[in-house]
JSON list of N, CA and C in Angstrom, two decimals:
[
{"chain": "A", "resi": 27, "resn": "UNK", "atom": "N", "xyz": [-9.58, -60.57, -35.63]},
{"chain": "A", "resi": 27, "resn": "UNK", "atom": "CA", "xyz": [-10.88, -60.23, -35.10]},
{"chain": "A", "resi": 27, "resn": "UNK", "atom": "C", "xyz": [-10.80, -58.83, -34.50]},
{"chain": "A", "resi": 28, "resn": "UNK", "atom": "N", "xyz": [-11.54, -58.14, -34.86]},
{"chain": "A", "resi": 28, "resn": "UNK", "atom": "CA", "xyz": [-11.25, -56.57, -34.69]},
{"chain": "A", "resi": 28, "resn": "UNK", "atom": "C", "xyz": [-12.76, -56.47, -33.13]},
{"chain": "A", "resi": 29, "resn": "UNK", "atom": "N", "xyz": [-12.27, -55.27, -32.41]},
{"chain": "A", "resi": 29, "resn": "UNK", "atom": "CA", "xyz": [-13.25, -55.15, -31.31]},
{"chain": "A", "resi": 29, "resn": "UNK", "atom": "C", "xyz": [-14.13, -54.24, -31.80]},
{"chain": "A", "resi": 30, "resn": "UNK", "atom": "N", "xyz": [-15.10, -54.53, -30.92]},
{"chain": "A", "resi": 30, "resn": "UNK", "atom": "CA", "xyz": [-16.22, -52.95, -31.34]},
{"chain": "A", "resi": 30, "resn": "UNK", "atom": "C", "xyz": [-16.54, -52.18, -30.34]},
{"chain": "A", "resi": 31, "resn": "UNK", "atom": "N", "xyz": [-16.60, -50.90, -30.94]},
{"chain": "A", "resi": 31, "resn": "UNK", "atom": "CA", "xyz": [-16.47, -49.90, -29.70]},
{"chain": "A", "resi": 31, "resn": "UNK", "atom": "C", "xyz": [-17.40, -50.04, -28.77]},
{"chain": "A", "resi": 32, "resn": "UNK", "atom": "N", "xyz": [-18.00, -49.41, -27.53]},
{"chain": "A", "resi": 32, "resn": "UNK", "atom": "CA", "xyz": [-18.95, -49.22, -27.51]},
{"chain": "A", "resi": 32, "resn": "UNK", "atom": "C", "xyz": [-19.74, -48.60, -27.24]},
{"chain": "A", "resi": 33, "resn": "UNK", "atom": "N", "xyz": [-19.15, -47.02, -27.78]},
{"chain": "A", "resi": 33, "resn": "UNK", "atom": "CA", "xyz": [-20.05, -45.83, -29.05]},
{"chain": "A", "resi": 33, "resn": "UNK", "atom": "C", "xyz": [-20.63, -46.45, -29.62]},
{"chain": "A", "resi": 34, "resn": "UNK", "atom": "N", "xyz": [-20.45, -47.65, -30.68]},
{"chain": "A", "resi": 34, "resn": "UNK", "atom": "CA", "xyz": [-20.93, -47.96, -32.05]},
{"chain": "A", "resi": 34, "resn": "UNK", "atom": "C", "xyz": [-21.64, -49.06, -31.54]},
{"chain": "A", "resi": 35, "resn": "UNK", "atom": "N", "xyz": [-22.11, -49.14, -30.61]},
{"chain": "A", "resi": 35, "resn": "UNK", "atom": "CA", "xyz": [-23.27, -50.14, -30.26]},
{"chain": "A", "resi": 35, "resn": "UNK", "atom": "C", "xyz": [-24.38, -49.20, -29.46]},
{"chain": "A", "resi": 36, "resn": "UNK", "atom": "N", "xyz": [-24.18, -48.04, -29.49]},
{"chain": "A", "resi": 36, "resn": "UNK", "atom": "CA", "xyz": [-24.73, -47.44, -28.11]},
{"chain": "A", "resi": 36, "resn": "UNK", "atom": "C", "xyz": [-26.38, -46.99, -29.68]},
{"chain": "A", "resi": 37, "resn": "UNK", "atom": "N", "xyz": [-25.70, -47.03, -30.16]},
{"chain": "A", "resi": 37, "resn": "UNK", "atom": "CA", "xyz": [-26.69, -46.70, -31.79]},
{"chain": "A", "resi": 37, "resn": "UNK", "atom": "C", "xyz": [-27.44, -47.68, -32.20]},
{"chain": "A", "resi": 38, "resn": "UNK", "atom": "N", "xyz": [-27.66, -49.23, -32.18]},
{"chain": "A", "resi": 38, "resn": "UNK", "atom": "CA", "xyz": [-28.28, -50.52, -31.99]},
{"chain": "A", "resi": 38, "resn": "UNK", "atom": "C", "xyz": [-28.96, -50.53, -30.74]},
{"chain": "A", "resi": 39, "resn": "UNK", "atom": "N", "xyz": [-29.36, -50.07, -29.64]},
{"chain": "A", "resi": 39, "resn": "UNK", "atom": "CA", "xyz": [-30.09, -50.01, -29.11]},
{"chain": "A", "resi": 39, "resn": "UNK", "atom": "C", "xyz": [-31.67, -50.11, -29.28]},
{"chain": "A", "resi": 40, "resn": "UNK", "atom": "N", "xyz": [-31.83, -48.76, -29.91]},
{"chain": "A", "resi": 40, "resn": "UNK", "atom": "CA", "xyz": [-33.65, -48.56, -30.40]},
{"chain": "A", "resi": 40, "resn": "UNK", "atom": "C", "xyz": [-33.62, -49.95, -31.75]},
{"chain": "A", "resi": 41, "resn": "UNK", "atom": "N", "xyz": [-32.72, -50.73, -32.11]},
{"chain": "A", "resi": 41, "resn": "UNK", "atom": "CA", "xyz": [-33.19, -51.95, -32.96]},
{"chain": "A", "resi": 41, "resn": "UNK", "atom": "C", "xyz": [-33.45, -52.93, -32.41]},
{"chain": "A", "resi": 42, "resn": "UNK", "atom": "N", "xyz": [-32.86, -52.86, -31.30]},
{"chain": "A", "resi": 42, "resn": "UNK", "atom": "CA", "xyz": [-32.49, -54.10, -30.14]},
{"chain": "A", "resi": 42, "resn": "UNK", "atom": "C", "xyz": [-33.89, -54.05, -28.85]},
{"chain": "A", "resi": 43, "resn": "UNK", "atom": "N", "xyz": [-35.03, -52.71, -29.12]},
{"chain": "A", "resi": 43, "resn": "UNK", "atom": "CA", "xyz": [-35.50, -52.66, -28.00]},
{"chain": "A", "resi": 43, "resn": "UNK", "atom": "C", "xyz": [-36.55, -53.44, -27.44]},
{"chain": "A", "resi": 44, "resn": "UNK", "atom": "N", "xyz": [-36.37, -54.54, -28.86]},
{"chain": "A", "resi": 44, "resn": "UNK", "atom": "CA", "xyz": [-38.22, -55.46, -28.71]},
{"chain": "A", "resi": 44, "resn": "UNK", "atom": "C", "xyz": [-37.39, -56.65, -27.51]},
{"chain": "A", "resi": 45, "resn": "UNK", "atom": "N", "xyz": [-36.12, -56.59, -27.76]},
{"chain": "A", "resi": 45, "resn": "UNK", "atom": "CA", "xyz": [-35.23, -58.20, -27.41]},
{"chain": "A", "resi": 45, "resn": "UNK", "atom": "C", "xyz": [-34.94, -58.67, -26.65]},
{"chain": "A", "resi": 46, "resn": "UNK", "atom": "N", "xyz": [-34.68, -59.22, -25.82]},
{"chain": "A", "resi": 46, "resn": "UNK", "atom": "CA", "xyz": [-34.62, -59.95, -24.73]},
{"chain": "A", "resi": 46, "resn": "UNK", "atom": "C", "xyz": [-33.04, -59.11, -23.79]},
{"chain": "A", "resi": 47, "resn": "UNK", "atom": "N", "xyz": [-32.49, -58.04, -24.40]},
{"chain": "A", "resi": 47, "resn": "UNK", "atom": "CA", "xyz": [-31.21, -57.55, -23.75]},
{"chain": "A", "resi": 47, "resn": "UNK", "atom": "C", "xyz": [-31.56, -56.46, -22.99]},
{"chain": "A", "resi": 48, "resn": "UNK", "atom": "N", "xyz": [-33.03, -56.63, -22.81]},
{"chain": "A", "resi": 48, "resn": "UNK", "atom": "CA", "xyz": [-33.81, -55.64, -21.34]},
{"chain": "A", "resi": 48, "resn": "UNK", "atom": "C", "xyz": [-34.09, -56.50, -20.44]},
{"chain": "A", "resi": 49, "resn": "UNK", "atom": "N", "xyz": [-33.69, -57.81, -20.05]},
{"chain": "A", "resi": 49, "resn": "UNK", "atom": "CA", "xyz": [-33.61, -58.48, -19.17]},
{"chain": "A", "resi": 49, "resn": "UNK", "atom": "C", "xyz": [-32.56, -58.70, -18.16]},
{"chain": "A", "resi": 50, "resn": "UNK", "atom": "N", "xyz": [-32.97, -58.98, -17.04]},
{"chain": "A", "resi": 50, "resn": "UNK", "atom": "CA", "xyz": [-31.97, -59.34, -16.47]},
{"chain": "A", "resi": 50, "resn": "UNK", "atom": "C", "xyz": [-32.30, -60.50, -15.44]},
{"chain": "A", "resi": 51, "resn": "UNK", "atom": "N", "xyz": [-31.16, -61.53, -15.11]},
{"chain": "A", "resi": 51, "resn": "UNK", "atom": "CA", "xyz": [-31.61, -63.12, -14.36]},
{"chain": "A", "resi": 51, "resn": "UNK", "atom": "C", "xyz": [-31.58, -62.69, -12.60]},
{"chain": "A", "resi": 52, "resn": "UNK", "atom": "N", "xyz": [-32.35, -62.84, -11.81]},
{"chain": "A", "resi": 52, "resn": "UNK", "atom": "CA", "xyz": [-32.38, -62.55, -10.65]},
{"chain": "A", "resi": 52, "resn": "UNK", "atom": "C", "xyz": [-32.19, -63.85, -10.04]},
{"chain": "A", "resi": 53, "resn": "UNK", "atom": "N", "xyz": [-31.49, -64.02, -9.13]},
{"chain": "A", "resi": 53, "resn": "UNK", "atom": "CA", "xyz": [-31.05, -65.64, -8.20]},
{"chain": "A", "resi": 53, "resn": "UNK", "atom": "C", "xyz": [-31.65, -65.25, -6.86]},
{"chain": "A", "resi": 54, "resn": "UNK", "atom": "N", "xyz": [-32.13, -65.84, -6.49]},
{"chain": "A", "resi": 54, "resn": "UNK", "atom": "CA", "xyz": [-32.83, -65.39, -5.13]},
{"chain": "A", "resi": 54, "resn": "UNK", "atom": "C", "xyz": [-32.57, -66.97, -4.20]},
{"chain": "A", "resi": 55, "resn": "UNK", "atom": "N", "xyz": [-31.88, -66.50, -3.43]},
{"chain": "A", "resi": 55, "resn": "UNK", "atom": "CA", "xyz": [-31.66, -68.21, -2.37]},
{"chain": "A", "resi": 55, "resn": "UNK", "atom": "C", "xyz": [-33.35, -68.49, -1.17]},
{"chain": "A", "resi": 56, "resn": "UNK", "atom": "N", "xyz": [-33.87, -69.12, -1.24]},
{"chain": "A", "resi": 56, "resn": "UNK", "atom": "CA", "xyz": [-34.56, -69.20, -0.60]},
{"chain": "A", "resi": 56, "resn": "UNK", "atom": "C", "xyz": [-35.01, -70.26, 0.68]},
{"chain": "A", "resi": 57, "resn": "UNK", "atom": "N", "xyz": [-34.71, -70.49, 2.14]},
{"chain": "A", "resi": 57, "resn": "UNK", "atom": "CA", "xyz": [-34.11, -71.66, 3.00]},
{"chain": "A", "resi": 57, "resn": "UNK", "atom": "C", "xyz": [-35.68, -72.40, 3.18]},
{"chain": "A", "resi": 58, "resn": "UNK", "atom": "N", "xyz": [-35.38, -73.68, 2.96]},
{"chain": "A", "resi": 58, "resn": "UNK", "atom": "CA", "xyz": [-36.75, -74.46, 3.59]},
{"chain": "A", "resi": 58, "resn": "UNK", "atom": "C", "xyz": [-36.70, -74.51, 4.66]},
{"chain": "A", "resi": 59, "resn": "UNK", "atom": "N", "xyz": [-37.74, -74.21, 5.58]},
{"chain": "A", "resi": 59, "resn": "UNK", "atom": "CA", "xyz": [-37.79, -73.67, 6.99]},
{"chain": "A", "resi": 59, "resn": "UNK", "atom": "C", "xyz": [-38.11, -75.37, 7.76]},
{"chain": "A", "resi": 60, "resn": "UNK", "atom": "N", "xyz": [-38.37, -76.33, 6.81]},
{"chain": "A", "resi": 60, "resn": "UNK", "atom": "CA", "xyz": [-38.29, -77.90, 7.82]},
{"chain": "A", "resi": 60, "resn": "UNK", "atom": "C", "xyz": [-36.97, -78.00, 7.71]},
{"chain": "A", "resi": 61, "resn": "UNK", "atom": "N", "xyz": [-36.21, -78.53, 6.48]},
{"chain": "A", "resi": 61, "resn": "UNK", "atom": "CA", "xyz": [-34.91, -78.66, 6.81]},
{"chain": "A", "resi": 61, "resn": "UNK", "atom": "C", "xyz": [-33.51, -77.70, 6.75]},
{"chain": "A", "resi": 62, "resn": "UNK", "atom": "N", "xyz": [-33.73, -77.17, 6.82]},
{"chain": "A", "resi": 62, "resn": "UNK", "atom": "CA", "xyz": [-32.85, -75.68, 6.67]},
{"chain": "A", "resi": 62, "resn": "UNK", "atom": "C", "xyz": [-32.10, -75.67, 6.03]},
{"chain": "A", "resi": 63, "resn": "UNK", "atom": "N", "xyz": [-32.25, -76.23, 4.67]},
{"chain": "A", "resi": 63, "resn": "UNK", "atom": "CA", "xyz": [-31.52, -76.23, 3.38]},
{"chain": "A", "resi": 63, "resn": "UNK", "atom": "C", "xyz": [-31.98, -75.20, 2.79]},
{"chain": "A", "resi": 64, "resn": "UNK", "atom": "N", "xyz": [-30.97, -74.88, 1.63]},
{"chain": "A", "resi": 64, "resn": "UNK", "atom": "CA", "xyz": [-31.11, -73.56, 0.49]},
{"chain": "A", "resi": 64, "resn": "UNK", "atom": "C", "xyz": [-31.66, -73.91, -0.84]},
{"chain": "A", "resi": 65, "resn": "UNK", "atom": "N", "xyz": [-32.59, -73.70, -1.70]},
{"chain": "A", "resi": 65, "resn": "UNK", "atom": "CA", "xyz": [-32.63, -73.60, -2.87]},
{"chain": "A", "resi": 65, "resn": "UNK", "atom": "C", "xyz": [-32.49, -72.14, -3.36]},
{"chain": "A", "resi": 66, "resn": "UNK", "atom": "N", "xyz": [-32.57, -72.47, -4.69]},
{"chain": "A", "resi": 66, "resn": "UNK", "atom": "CA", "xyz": [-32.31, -71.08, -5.50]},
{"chain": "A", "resi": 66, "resn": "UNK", "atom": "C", "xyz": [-33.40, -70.90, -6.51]},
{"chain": "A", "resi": 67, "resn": "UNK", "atom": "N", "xyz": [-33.95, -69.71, -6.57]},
{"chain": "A", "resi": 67, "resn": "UNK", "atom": "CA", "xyz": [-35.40, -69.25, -7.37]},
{"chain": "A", "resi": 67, "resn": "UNK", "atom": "C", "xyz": [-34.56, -68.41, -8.36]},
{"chain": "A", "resi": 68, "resn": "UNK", "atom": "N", "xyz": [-34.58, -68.88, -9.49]},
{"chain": "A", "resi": 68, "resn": "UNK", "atom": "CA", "xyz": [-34.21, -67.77, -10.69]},
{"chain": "A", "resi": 68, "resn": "UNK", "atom": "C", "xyz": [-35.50, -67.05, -11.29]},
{"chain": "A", "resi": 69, "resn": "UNK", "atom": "N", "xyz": [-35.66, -65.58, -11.54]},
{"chain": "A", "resi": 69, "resn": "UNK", "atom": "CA", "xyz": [-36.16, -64.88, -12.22]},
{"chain": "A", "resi": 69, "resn": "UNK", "atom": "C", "xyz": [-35.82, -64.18, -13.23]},
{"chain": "A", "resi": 70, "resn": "UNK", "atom": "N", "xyz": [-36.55, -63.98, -13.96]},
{"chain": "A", "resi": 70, "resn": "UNK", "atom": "CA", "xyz": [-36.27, -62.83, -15.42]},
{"chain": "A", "resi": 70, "resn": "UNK", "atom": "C", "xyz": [-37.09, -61.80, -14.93]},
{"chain": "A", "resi": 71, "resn": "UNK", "atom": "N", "xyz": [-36.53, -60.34, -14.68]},
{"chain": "A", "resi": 71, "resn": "UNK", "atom": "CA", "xyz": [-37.21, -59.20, -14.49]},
{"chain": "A", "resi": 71, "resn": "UNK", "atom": "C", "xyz": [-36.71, -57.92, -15.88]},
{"chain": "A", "resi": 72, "resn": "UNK", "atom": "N", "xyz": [-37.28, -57.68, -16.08]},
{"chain": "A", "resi": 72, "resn": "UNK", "atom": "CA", "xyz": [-37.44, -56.42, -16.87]},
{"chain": "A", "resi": 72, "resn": "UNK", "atom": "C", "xyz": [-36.56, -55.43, -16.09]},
{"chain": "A", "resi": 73, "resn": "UNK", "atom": "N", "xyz": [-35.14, -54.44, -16.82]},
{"chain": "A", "resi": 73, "resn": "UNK", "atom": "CA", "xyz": [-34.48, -53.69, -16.24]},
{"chain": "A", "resi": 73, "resn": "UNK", "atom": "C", "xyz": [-35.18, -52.61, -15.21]},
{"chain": "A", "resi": 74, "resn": "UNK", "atom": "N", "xyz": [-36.44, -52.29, -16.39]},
{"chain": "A", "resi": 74, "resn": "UNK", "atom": "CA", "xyz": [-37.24, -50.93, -15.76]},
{"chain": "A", "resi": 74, "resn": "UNK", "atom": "C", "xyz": [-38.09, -51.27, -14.13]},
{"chain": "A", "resi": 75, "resn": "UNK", "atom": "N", "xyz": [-38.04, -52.43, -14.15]},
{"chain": "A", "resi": 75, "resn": "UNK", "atom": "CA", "xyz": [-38.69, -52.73, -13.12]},
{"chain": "A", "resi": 75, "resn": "UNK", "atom": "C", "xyz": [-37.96, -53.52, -12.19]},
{"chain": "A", "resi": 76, "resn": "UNK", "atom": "N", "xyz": [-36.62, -53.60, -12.45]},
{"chain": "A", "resi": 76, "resn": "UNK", "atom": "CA", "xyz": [-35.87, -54.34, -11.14]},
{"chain": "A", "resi": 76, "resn": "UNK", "atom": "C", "xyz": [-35.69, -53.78, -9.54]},
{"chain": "A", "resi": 77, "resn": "UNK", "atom": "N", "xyz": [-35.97, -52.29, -9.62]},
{"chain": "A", "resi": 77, "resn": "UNK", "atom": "CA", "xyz": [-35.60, -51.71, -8.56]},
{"chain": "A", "resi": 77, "resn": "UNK", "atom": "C", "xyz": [-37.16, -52.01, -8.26]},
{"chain": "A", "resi": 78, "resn": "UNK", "atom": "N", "xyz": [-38.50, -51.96, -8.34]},
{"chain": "A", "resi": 78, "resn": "UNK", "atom": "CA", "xyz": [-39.57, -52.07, -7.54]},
{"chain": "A", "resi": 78, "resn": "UNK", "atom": "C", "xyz": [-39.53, -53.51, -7.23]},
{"chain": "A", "resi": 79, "resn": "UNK", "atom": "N", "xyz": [-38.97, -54.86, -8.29]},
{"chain": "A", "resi": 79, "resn": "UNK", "atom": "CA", "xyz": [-38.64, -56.14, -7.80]},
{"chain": "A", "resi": 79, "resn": "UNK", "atom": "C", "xyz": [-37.48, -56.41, -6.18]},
{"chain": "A", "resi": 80, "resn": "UNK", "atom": "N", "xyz": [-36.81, -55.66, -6.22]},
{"chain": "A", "resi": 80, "resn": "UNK", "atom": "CA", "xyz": [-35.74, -55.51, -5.22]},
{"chain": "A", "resi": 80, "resn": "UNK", "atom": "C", "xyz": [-36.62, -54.79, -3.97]},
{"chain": "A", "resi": 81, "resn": "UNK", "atom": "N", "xyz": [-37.45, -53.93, -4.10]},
{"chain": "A", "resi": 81, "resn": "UNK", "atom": "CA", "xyz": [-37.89, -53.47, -2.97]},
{"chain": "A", "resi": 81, "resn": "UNK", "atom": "C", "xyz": [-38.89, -54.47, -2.47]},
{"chain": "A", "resi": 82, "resn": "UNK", "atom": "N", "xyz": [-39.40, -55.42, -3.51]},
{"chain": "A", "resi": 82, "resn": "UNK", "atom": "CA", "xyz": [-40.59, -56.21, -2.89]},
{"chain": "A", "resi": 82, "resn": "UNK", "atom": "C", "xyz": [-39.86, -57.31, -1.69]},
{"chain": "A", "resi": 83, "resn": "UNK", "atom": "N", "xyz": [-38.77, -57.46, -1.69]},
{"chain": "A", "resi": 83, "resn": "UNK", "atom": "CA", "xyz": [-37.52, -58.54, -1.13]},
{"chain": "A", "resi": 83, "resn": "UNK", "atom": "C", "xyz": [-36.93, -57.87, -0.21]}
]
């Protein structure tokens, strides 16, 4: 099994740009304020927009 560079992926990009590999999973812990337990909120944010997602938090 041979590796691939990754120069030679940096070129699959503009094929790749409709696809889901502009995502990224956000975990956000969030405490219930009756019992002061943790859950966890997962999100899918768009790369271009993670830093205005991060500032809303």
């Amino acid at each position: 099994m041979a590796k691939v560079s990754k120069n030679s992926r940096v070129g699959k990009r503009a094929a790749n740009a409709g696809s889901g590999r502009d995502y990224v999973k956000v975990v956000q812990s969030v405490k219930n304020p009756e019992t002061g337990s943790y859950s966890y909120k997962e999100v899918m944010v768009h790369k271009d927009k993670l830093d205005d997602f991060m500032k809303d938090k």
